[in-house]
């Protein structure tokens, strides 16, 4: 953040470079994950985003805790686990043991969000809630004290390579206001490219998840820098 004077008043402005980039390994070479993680670390990634899909909450199926565990030692970067599953309650334990630093659950996947967040926090790791594009931000209003992260889905979850949904920007702005007195990171996931990255940061995003934009060429460092 920097401060400058304009017409006699102080103006606070965020610098884009403050945003954190969390590459999603959904777009990585699954046959070579250890090396992909090492390359991302060298390229300046801030955390590693792990998309867990169960073929029920979303159509797609990815990987589970054993795979996360097998790549944990490839980097010291935080593991940001995004659970797109119907049974998050039953999976927390395994992902904590696999080395998750953040576990983010979908508000739409549970009727007991408060209890689920309490369970994650009991392990001493960070807890997040993800909101699908059609989910109202008020869903998180009464659990702010239990949150370390809010994940705004800017596409419908399930697949990489989709187009950013513009109404996400309004939601980011509203959530930024809602969390202003809390120590909560605001993360955006889906359709992030250099243009949408800039728009999300202007609206208040702290972390950008990017799959396609990071892995589109093997120049990961250049691709990450283009989003900052
Ligand atoms: C979508 C996943 C995202 C996805 C982002 O369901 O949660 O993390 O990998 O991919 P891109 O950056 O390609 O939209
Ligand atoms: Zn994700």
PDB file of C-alpha atoms and ligand atoms in Angstrom:
ATOM      1  CA  UNK A   1       0.000   0.000   0.000  1.00  0.00           C
ATOM      2  CA  UNK A   2       1.205   3.549  -0.611  1.00  0.00           C
ATOM      3  CA  UNK A   3      -0.165   6.952   0.292  1.00  0.00           C
ATOM      4  CA  UNK A   4      -0.201  10.131  -1.765  1.00  0.00           C
ATOM      5  CA  UNK A   5      -1.771  13.573  -1.518  1.00  0.00           C
ATOM      6  CA  UNK A   6      -4.525  14.547  -3.939  1.00  0.00           C
ATOM      7  CA  UNK A   7      -6.377  17.834  -3.616  1.00  0.00           C
ATOM      8  CA  UNK A   8      -5.212  18.158  -0.043  1.00  0.00           C
ATOM      9  CA  UNK A   9      -6.359  14.736   1.156  1.00  0.00           C
ATOM     10  CA  UNK A  10      -4.430  11.556   1.733  1.00  0.00           C
ATOM     11  CA  UNK A  11      -5.293   8.799  -0.698  1.00  0.00           C
ATOM     12  CA  UNK A  12      -4.493   5.210   0.129  1.00  0.00           C
ATOM     13  CA  UNK A  13      -3.804   3.033  -2.826  1.00  0.00           C
ATOM     14  CA  UNK A  14      -3.017  -0.628  -3.073  1.00  0.00           C
ATOM     15  CA  UNK A  15      -0.136  -1.643  -5.220  1.00  0.00           C
ATOM     16  CA  UNK A  16      -0.849  -4.595  -7.456  1.00  0.00           C
ATOM     17  CA  UNK A  17       2.442  -6.154  -6.419  1.00  0.00           C
ATOM     18  CA  UNK A  18       0.961  -6.806  -2.974  1.00  0.00           C
ATOM     19  CA  UNK A  19      -1.370  -9.454  -4.292  1.00  0.00           C
ATOM     20  CA  UNK A  20      -0.455 -13.087  -3.630  1.00  0.00           C
ATOM     21  CA  UNK A  21      -0.578 -15.638  -6.440  1.00  0.00           C
ATOM     22  CA  UNK A  22      -1.741 -19.175  -5.733  1.00  0.00           C
ATOM     23  CA  UNK A  23      -1.216 -21.370  -8.816  1.00  0.00           C
ATOM     24  CA  UNK A  24      -3.777 -24.155  -9.096  1.00  0.00           C
ATOM     25  CA  UNK A  25      -2.095 -27.439  -9.945  1.00  0.00           C
ATOM     26  CA  UNK A  26      -5.290 -28.490 -11.706  1.00  0.00           C
ATOM     27  CA  UNK A  27      -3.527 -27.247 -14.839  1.00  0.00           C
ATOM     28  CA  UNK A  28      -0.159 -28.820 -13.981  1.00  0.00           C
ATOM     29  CA  UNK A  29       1.311 -32.050 -15.354  1.00  0.00           C
ATOM     30  CA  UNK A  30      -0.168 -34.619 -12.950  1.00  0.00           C
ATOM     31  CA  UNK A  31       2.525 -37.084 -13.911  1.00  0.00           C
ATOM     32  CA  UNK A  32       5.241 -34.738 -12.742  1.00  0.00           C
ATOM     33  CA  UNK A  33       3.793 -32.926  -9.705  1.00  0.00           C
ATOM     34  CA  UNK A  34       6.932 -32.884  -7.539  1.00  0.00           C
ATOM     35  CA  UNK A  35       8.868 -31.048 -10.251  1.00  0.00           C
ATOM     36  CA  UNK A  36       5.933 -28.782 -11.054  1.00  0.00           C
ATOM     37  CA  UNK A  37       5.829 -27.659  -7.419  1.00  0.00           C
ATOM     38  CA  UNK A  38       9.559 -27.034  -7.379  1.00  0.00           C
ATOM     39  CA  UNK A  39       9.260 -24.973 -10.560  1.00  0.00           C
ATOM     40  CA  UNK A  40       6.353 -22.935  -9.127  1.00  0.00           C
ATOM     41  CA  UNK A  41       8.327 -22.235  -5.964  1.00  0.00           C
ATOM     42  CA  UNK A  42      11.298 -21.019  -7.992  1.00  0.00           C
ATOM     43  CA  UNK A  43       8.972 -18.929 -10.166  1.00  0.00           C
ATOM     44  CA  UNK A  44       7.706 -16.896  -7.194  1.00  0.00           C
ATOM     45  CA  UNK A  45       4.367 -18.518  -6.347  1.00  0.00           C
ATOM     46  CA  UNK A  46       3.099 -17.494  -2.891  1.00  0.00           C
ATOM     47  CA  UNK A  47       1.052 -20.586  -2.102  1.00  0.00           C
ATOM     48  CA  UNK A  48      -0.068 -23.772  -3.847  1.00  0.00           C
ATOM     49  CA  UNK A  49      -3.786 -24.144  -4.587  1.00  0.00           C
ATOM     50  CA  UNK A  50      -5.034 -27.744  -4.541  1.00  0.00           C
ATOM     51  CA  UNK A  51      -8.422 -28.374  -6.170  1.00  0.00           C
ATOM     52  CA  UNK A  52     -10.092 -31.406  -4.611  1.00  0.00           C
ATOM     53  CA  UNK A  53     -13.108 -32.541  -6.658  1.00  0.00           C
ATOM     54  CA  UNK A  54     -15.248 -35.576  -5.804  1.00  0.00           C
ATOM     55  CA  UNK A  55     -17.374 -36.010  -8.976  1.00  0.00           C
ATOM     56  CA  UNK A  56     -20.481 -35.229  -6.871  1.00  0.00           C
ATOM     57  CA  UNK A  57     -20.317 -31.636  -5.663  1.00  0.00           C
ATOM     58  CA  UNK A  58     -18.813 -30.902  -9.083  1.00  0.00           C
ATOM     59  CA  UNK A  59     -18.728 -33.145 -12.166  1.00  0.00           C
ATOM     60  CA  UNK A  60     -14.996 -33.513 -12.235  1.00  0.00           C
ATOM     61  CA  UNK A  61     -12.777 -35.847 -10.191  1.00  0.00           C
ATOM     62  CA  UNK A  62      -9.241 -34.876  -9.282  1.00  0.00           C
ATOM     63  CA  UNK A  63      -7.136 -36.261  -6.421  1.00  0.00           C
ATOM     64  CA  UNK A  64      -7.308 -36.793  -2.678  1.00  0.00           C
ATOM     65  CA  UNK A  65      -5.270 -36.586   0.498  1.00  0.00           C
ATOM     66  CA  UNK A  66      -2.731 -39.325  -0.409  1.00  0.00           C
ATOM     67  CA  UNK A  67      -1.604 -37.327  -3.447  1.00  0.00           C
ATOM     68  CA  UNK A  68      -1.409 -34.129  -1.377  1.00  0.00           C
ATOM     69  CA  UNK A  69       0.728 -35.983   1.165  1.00  0.00           C
ATOM     70  CA  UNK A  70       3.024 -37.321  -1.536  1.00  0.00           C
ATOM     71  CA  UNK A  71       3.854 -33.822  -2.821  1.00  0.00           C
ATOM     72  CA  UNK A  72       4.023 -32.048   0.559  1.00  0.00           C
ATOM     73  CA  UNK A  73       7.809 -32.267   0.740  1.00  0.00           C
ATOM     74  CA  UNK A  74       8.364 -30.749  -2.718  1.00  0.00           C
ATOM     75  CA  UNK A  75       7.946 -27.171  -1.420  1.00  0.00           C
ATOM     76  CA  UNK A  76       7.767 -25.137   1.758  1.00  0.00           C
ATOM     77  CA  UNK A  77       4.976 -22.953   0.327  1.00  0.00           C
ATOM     78  CA  UNK A  78       1.609 -23.090   2.135  1.00  0.00           C
ATOM     79  CA  UNK A  79      -0.874 -25.660   0.822  1.00  0.00           C
ATOM     80  CA  UNK A  80      -4.239 -24.047   0.106  1.00  0.00           C
ATOM     81  CA  UNK A  81      -6.741 -26.918  -0.114  1.00  0.00           C
ATOM     82  CA  UNK A  82     -10.017 -26.102  -1.893  1.00  0.00           C
ATOM     83  CA  UNK A  83     -12.549 -28.831  -1.116  1.00  0.00           C
ATOM     84  CA  UNK A  84     -15.192 -29.105  -3.836  1.00  0.00           C
ATOM     85  CA  UNK A  85     -16.797 -32.151  -2.226  1.00  0.00           C
ATOM     86  CA  UNK A  86     -20.167 -33.141  -0.774  1.00  0.00           C
ATOM     87  CA  UNK A  87     -18.716 -34.614   2.417  1.00  0.00           C
ATOM     88  CA  UNK A  88     -16.168 -32.088   3.716  1.00  0.00           C
ATOM     89  CA  UNK A  89     -16.778 -33.048   7.360  1.00  0.00           C
ATOM     90  CA  UNK A  90     -15.382 -36.546   6.799  1.00  0.00           C
ATOM     91  CA  UNK A  91     -12.314 -35.382   4.882  1.00  0.00           C
ATOM     92  CA  UNK A  92     -10.831 -32.694   7.131  1.00  0.00           C
ATOM     93  CA  UNK A  93      -8.785 -35.116   9.193  1.00  0.00           C
ATOM     94  CA  UNK A  94      -7.064 -36.685   6.168  1.00  0.00           C
ATOM     95  CA  UNK A  95      -6.174 -33.357   4.585  1.00  0.00           C
ATOM     96  CA  UNK A  96      -4.778 -31.990   7.842  1.00  0.00           C
ATOM     97  CA  UNK A  97      -2.592 -35.096   8.144  1.00  0.00           C
ATOM     98  CA  UNK A  98      -1.563 -34.682   4.499  1.00  0.00           C
ATOM     99  CA  UNK A  99      -0.144 -31.234   5.304  1.00  0.00           C
ATOM    100  CA  UNK A 100      -2.838 -28.673   4.478  1.00  0.00           C
ATOM    101  CA  UNK A 101      -2.187 -25.164   5.809  1.00  0.00           C
ATOM    102  CA  UNK A 102      -5.550 -23.789   4.671  1.00  0.00           C
ATOM    103  CA  UNK A 103      -8.711 -25.834   4.207  1.00  0.00           C
ATOM    104  CA  UNK A 104     -11.530 -24.094   2.367  1.00  0.00           C
ATOM    105  CA  UNK A 105     -14.995 -25.629   2.271  1.00  0.00           C
ATOM    106  CA  UNK A 106     -17.953 -24.652   0.130  1.00  0.00           C
ATOM    107  CA  UNK A 107     -20.840 -22.995   1.976  1.00  0.00           C
ATOM    108  CA  UNK A 108     -23.179 -24.847  -0.407  1.00  0.00           C
ATOM    109  CA  UNK A 109     -21.814 -28.253   0.644  1.00  0.00           C
ATOM    110  CA  UNK A 110     -22.906 -28.133   4.276  1.00  0.00           C
ATOM    111  CA  UNK A 111     -25.901 -27.180   6.381  1.00  0.00           C
ATOM    112  CA  UNK A 112     -23.563 -26.824   9.376  1.00  0.00           C
ATOM    113  CA  UNK A 113     -20.971 -24.305   8.254  1.00  0.00           C
ATOM    114  CA  UNK A 114     -20.225 -23.056  11.759  1.00  0.00           C
ATOM    115  CA  UNK A 115     -19.554 -26.589  13.020  1.00  0.00           C
ATOM    116  CA  UNK A 116     -17.388 -27.402  10.022  1.00  0.00           C
ATOM    117  CA  UNK A 117     -15.233 -24.306  10.509  1.00  0.00           C
ATOM    118  CA  UNK A 118     -14.948 -25.061  14.223  1.00  0.00           C
ATOM    119  CA  UNK A 119     -13.679 -28.525  13.329  1.00  0.00           C
ATOM    120  CA  UNK A 120     -11.017 -27.146  10.965  1.00  0.00           C
ATOM    121  CA  UNK A 121      -9.875 -24.536  13.505  1.00  0.00           C
ATOM    122  CA  UNK A 122      -9.469 -27.215  16.199  1.00  0.00           C
ATOM    123  CA  UNK A 123      -6.572 -28.621  14.207  1.00  0.00           C
ATOM    124  CA  UNK A 124      -4.786 -25.279  14.469  1.00  0.00           C
ATOM    125  CA  UNK A 125      -4.805 -24.641  10.721  1.00  0.00           C
ATOM    126  CA  UNK A 126      -6.479 -21.876   8.717  1.00  0.00           C
ATOM    127  CA  UNK A 127     -10.136 -22.150   7.740  1.00  0.00           C
ATOM    128  CA  UNK A 128     -11.792 -20.769   4.632  1.00  0.00           C
ATOM    129  CA  UNK A 129     -15.239 -20.633   3.056  1.00  0.00           C
ATOM    130  CA  UNK A 130     -15.801 -20.688  -0.698  1.00  0.00           C
ATOM    131  CA  UNK A 131     -18.880 -19.143  -2.311  1.00  0.00           C
ATOM    132  CA  UNK A 132     -20.212 -20.231  -5.688  1.00  0.00           C
ATOM    133  CA  UNK A 133     -21.098 -17.424  -8.119  1.00  0.00           C
ATOM    134  CA  UNK A 134     -24.828 -17.531  -7.207  1.00  0.00           C
ATOM    135  CA  UNK A 135     -24.288 -17.687  -3.435  1.00  0.00           C
ATOM    136  CA  UNK A 136     -25.020 -14.558  -1.442  1.00  0.00           C
ATOM    137  CA  UNK A 137     -22.145 -13.136   0.606  1.00  0.00           C
ATOM    138  CA  UNK A 138     -24.446 -12.871   3.661  1.00  0.00           C
ATOM    139  CA  UNK A 139     -23.878 -16.618   4.131  1.00  0.00           C
ATOM    140  CA  UNK A 140     -20.598 -15.821   5.915  1.00  0.00           C
ATOM    141  CA  UNK A 141     -21.890 -12.929   8.020  1.00  0.00           C
ATOM    142  CA  UNK A 142     -22.198 -14.915  11.265  1.00  0.00           C
ATOM    143  CA  UNK A 143     -19.004 -16.966  10.966  1.00  0.00           C
ATOM    144  CA  UNK A 144     -16.503 -14.177  10.371  1.00  0.00           C
ATOM    145  CA  UNK A 145     -14.794 -14.834  13.717  1.00  0.00           C
ATOM    146  CA  UNK A 146     -13.976 -18.370  12.594  1.00  0.00           C
ATOM    147  CA  UNK A 147     -12.627 -17.435   9.180  1.00  0.00           C
ATOM    148  CA  UNK A 148      -9.088 -16.877   7.950  1.00  0.00           C
ATOM    149  CA  UNK A 149     -10.024 -16.778   4.283  1.00  0.00           C
ATOM    150  CA  UNK A 150     -12.989 -16.185   2.000  1.00  0.00           C
ATOM    151  CA  UNK A 151     -12.808 -17.647  -1.489  1.00  0.00           C
ATOM    152  CA  UNK A 152     -14.974 -15.970  -4.110  1.00  0.00           C
ATOM    153  CA  UNK A 153     -15.557 -18.349  -7.003  1.00  0.00           C
ATOM    154  CA  UNK A 154     -15.487 -16.276 -10.162  1.00  0.00           C
ATOM    155  CA  UNK A 155     -16.486 -19.291 -12.294  1.00  0.00           C
ATOM    156  CA  UNK A 156     -18.750 -22.226 -11.500  1.00  0.00           C
ATOM    157  CA  UNK A 157     -16.372 -24.725  -9.925  1.00  0.00           C
ATOM    158  CA  UNK A 158     -15.384 -27.949 -11.647  1.00  0.00           C
ATOM    159  CA  UNK A 159     -13.023 -27.093 -14.449  1.00  0.00           C
ATOM    160  CA  UNK A 160     -10.110 -24.872 -15.319  1.00  0.00           C
ATOM    161  CA  UNK A 161     -10.054 -22.596 -18.327  1.00  0.00           C
ATOM    162  CA  UNK A 162     -13.465 -20.950 -17.871  1.00  0.00           C
ATOM    163  CA  UNK A 163     -14.354 -17.291 -18.386  1.00  0.00           C
ATOM    164  CA  UNK A 164     -14.424 -14.924 -15.401  1.00  0.00           C
ATOM    165  CA  UNK A 165     -17.973 -13.987 -14.313  1.00  0.00           C
ATOM    166  CA  UNK A 166     -18.048 -10.154 -14.078  1.00  0.00           C
ATOM    167  CA  UNK A 167     -20.595  -9.993 -11.196  1.00  0.00           C
ATOM    168  CA  UNK A 168     -17.863 -11.510  -8.991  1.00  0.00           C
ATOM    169  CA  UNK A 169     -16.325  -8.032  -8.761  1.00  0.00           C
ATOM    170  CA  UNK A 170     -19.390  -6.667  -6.989  1.00  0.00           C
ATOM    171  CA  UNK A 171     -19.263  -9.582  -4.550  1.00  0.00           C
ATOM    172  CA  UNK A 172     -15.559  -9.014  -3.857  1.00  0.00           C
ATOM    173  CA  UNK A 173     -16.246  -5.355  -3.089  1.00  0.00           C
ATOM    174  CA  UNK A 174     -19.084  -6.244  -0.708  1.00  0.00           C
ATOM    175  CA  UNK A 175     -17.082  -8.916   1.109  1.00  0.00           C
ATOM    176  CA  UNK A 176     -14.086  -6.596   1.415  1.00  0.00           C
ATOM    177  CA  UNK A 177     -16.321  -4.156   3.303  1.00  0.00           C
ATOM    178  CA  UNK A 178     -17.828  -6.934   5.423  1.00  0.00           C
ATOM    179  CA  UNK A 179     -14.427  -8.228   6.587  1.00  0.00           C
ATOM    180  CA  UNK A 180     -12.689  -4.907   7.086  1.00  0.00           C
ATOM    181  CA  UNK A 181     -12.358  -5.306  10.864  1.00  0.00           C
ATOM    182  CA  UNK A 182     -11.271  -8.941  10.645  1.00  0.00           C
ATOM    183  CA  UNK A 183      -8.018 -10.618   9.809  1.00  0.00           C
ATOM    184  CA  UNK A 184      -9.419 -12.463   6.788  1.00  0.00           C
ATOM    185  CA  UNK A 185      -7.798 -12.934   3.387  1.00  0.00           C
ATOM    186  CA  UNK A 186      -9.950 -12.476   0.306  1.00  0.00           C
ATOM    187  CA  UNK A 187      -9.159 -14.962  -2.453  1.00  0.00           C
ATOM    188  CA  UNK A 188     -10.594 -15.141  -5.970  1.00  0.00           C
ATOM    189  CA  UNK A 189     -10.624 -18.302  -8.084  1.00  0.00           C
ATOM    190  CA  UNK A 190     -11.483 -18.826 -11.738  1.00  0.00           C
ATOM    191  CA  UNK A 191     -10.778 -17.104 -15.028  1.00  0.00           C
ATOM    192  CA  UNK A 192      -7.910 -15.040 -13.674  1.00  0.00           C
ATOM    193  CA  UNK A 193      -5.739 -13.443 -16.358  1.00  0.00           C
ATOM    194  CA  UNK A 194      -3.731 -10.183 -16.338  1.00  0.00           C
ATOM    195  CA  UNK A 195      -6.883  -8.094 -16.954  1.00  0.00           C
ATOM    196  CA  UNK A 196      -9.243  -9.791 -14.486  1.00  0.00           C
ATOM    197  CA  UNK A 197      -6.376  -9.918 -11.953  1.00  0.00           C
ATOM    198  CA  UNK A 198      -6.158  -6.146 -12.038  1.00  0.00           C
ATOM    199  CA  UNK A 199      -9.932  -5.797 -11.652  1.00  0.00           C
ATOM    200  CA  UNK A 200     -10.002  -8.204  -8.681  1.00  0.00           C
ATOM    201  CA  UNK A 201      -7.159  -6.403  -6.926  1.00  0.00           C
ATOM    202  CA  UNK A 202      -8.891  -3.056  -7.463  1.00  0.00           C
ATOM    203  CA  UNK A 203     -12.040  -4.559  -5.888  1.00  0.00           C
ATOM    204  CA  UNK A 204     -10.067  -5.780  -2.867  1.00  0.00           C
ATOM    205  CA  UNK A 205      -8.653  -9.270  -3.553  1.00  0.00           C
ATOM    206  CA  UNK A 206      -5.600 -10.390  -1.552  1.00  0.00           C
ATOM    207  CA  UNK A 207      -4.959 -13.739  -3.267  1.00  0.00           C
ATOM    208  CA  UNK A 208      -5.562 -14.780  -6.862  1.00  0.00           C
ATOM    209  CA  UNK A 209      -5.817 -18.435  -7.836  1.00  0.00           C
ATOM    210  CA  UNK A 210      -4.669 -19.098 -11.372  1.00  0.00           C
ATOM    211  CA  UNK A 211      -4.393 -22.310 -13.338  1.00  0.00           C
ATOM    212  CA  UNK A 212      -4.530 -21.608 -17.057  1.00  0.00           C
ATOM    213  CA  UNK A 213      -2.743 -18.254 -16.810  1.00  0.00           C
ATOM    214  CA  UNK A 214       0.232 -19.751 -14.936  1.00  0.00           C
ATOM    215  CA  UNK A 215       0.587 -22.991 -16.889  1.00  0.00           C
ATOM    216  CA  UNK A 216      -0.181 -21.644 -20.384  1.00  0.00           C
ATOM    217  CA  UNK A 217       3.568 -21.750 -21.203  1.00  0.00           C
ATOM    218  CA  UNK A 218       6.530 -23.180 -19.321  1.00  0.00           C
ATOM    219  CA  UNK A 219       7.648 -19.637 -18.379  1.00  0.00           C
ATOM    220  CA  UNK A 220       5.943 -19.802 -14.973  1.00  0.00           C
ATOM    221  CA  UNK A 221       7.841 -16.853 -13.524  1.00  0.00           C
ATOM    222  CA  UNK A 222       6.834 -14.555 -16.384  1.00  0.00           C
ATOM    223  CA  UNK A 223       3.240 -15.795 -16.181  1.00  0.00           C
ATOM    224  CA  UNK A 224       3.047 -15.195 -12.422  1.00  0.00           C
ATOM    225  CA  UNK A 225       4.595 -11.743 -12.728  1.00  0.00           C
ATOM    226  CA  UNK A 226       2.027 -10.819 -15.381  1.00  0.00           C
ATOM    227  CA  UNK A 227      -0.715 -11.323 -12.767  1.00  0.00           C
ATOM    228  CA  UNK A 228       0.896  -9.162 -10.065  1.00  0.00           C
TER     229      UNK A 228
HETATM  230  C1  LIG B   1     -12.194 -24.379 -10.631  1.00  0.00           C
HETATM  231  C2  LIG B   1     -11.015 -24.438  -9.686  1.00  0.00           C
HETATM  232  C3  LIG B   1      -9.958 -23.463 -10.000  1.00  0.00           C
HETATM  233  C4  LIG B   1      -9.340 -23.632 -11.365  1.00  0.00           C
HETATM  234  C5  LIG B   1      -8.918 -22.302 -11.863  1.00  0.00           C
HETATM  235  O1  LIG B   1     -13.182 -25.227 -10.179  1.00  0.00           O
HETATM  236  O2  LIG B   1     -11.419 -24.219  -8.354  1.00  0.00           O
HETATM  237  O3  LIG B   1      -8.971 -23.419  -9.000  1.00  0.00           O
HETATM  238  O4  LIG B   1      -8.253 -24.494 -11.370  1.00  0.00           O
HETATM  239  O5  LIG B   1      -8.520 -22.476 -13.177  1.00  0.00           O
HETATM  240  P1  LIG B   1      -8.390 -21.272 -14.201  1.00  0.00           P
HETATM  241  O6  LIG B   1      -7.352 -20.340 -13.659  1.00  0.00           O
HETATM  242  O7  LIG B   1      -7.962 -21.978 -15.432  1.00  0.00           O
HETATM  243  O8  LIG B   1      -9.743 -20.637 -14.319  1.00  0.00           O
HETATM  244 ZN1  LIG B   2      -9.902 -23.779  -6.688  1.00  0.00          ZN
END
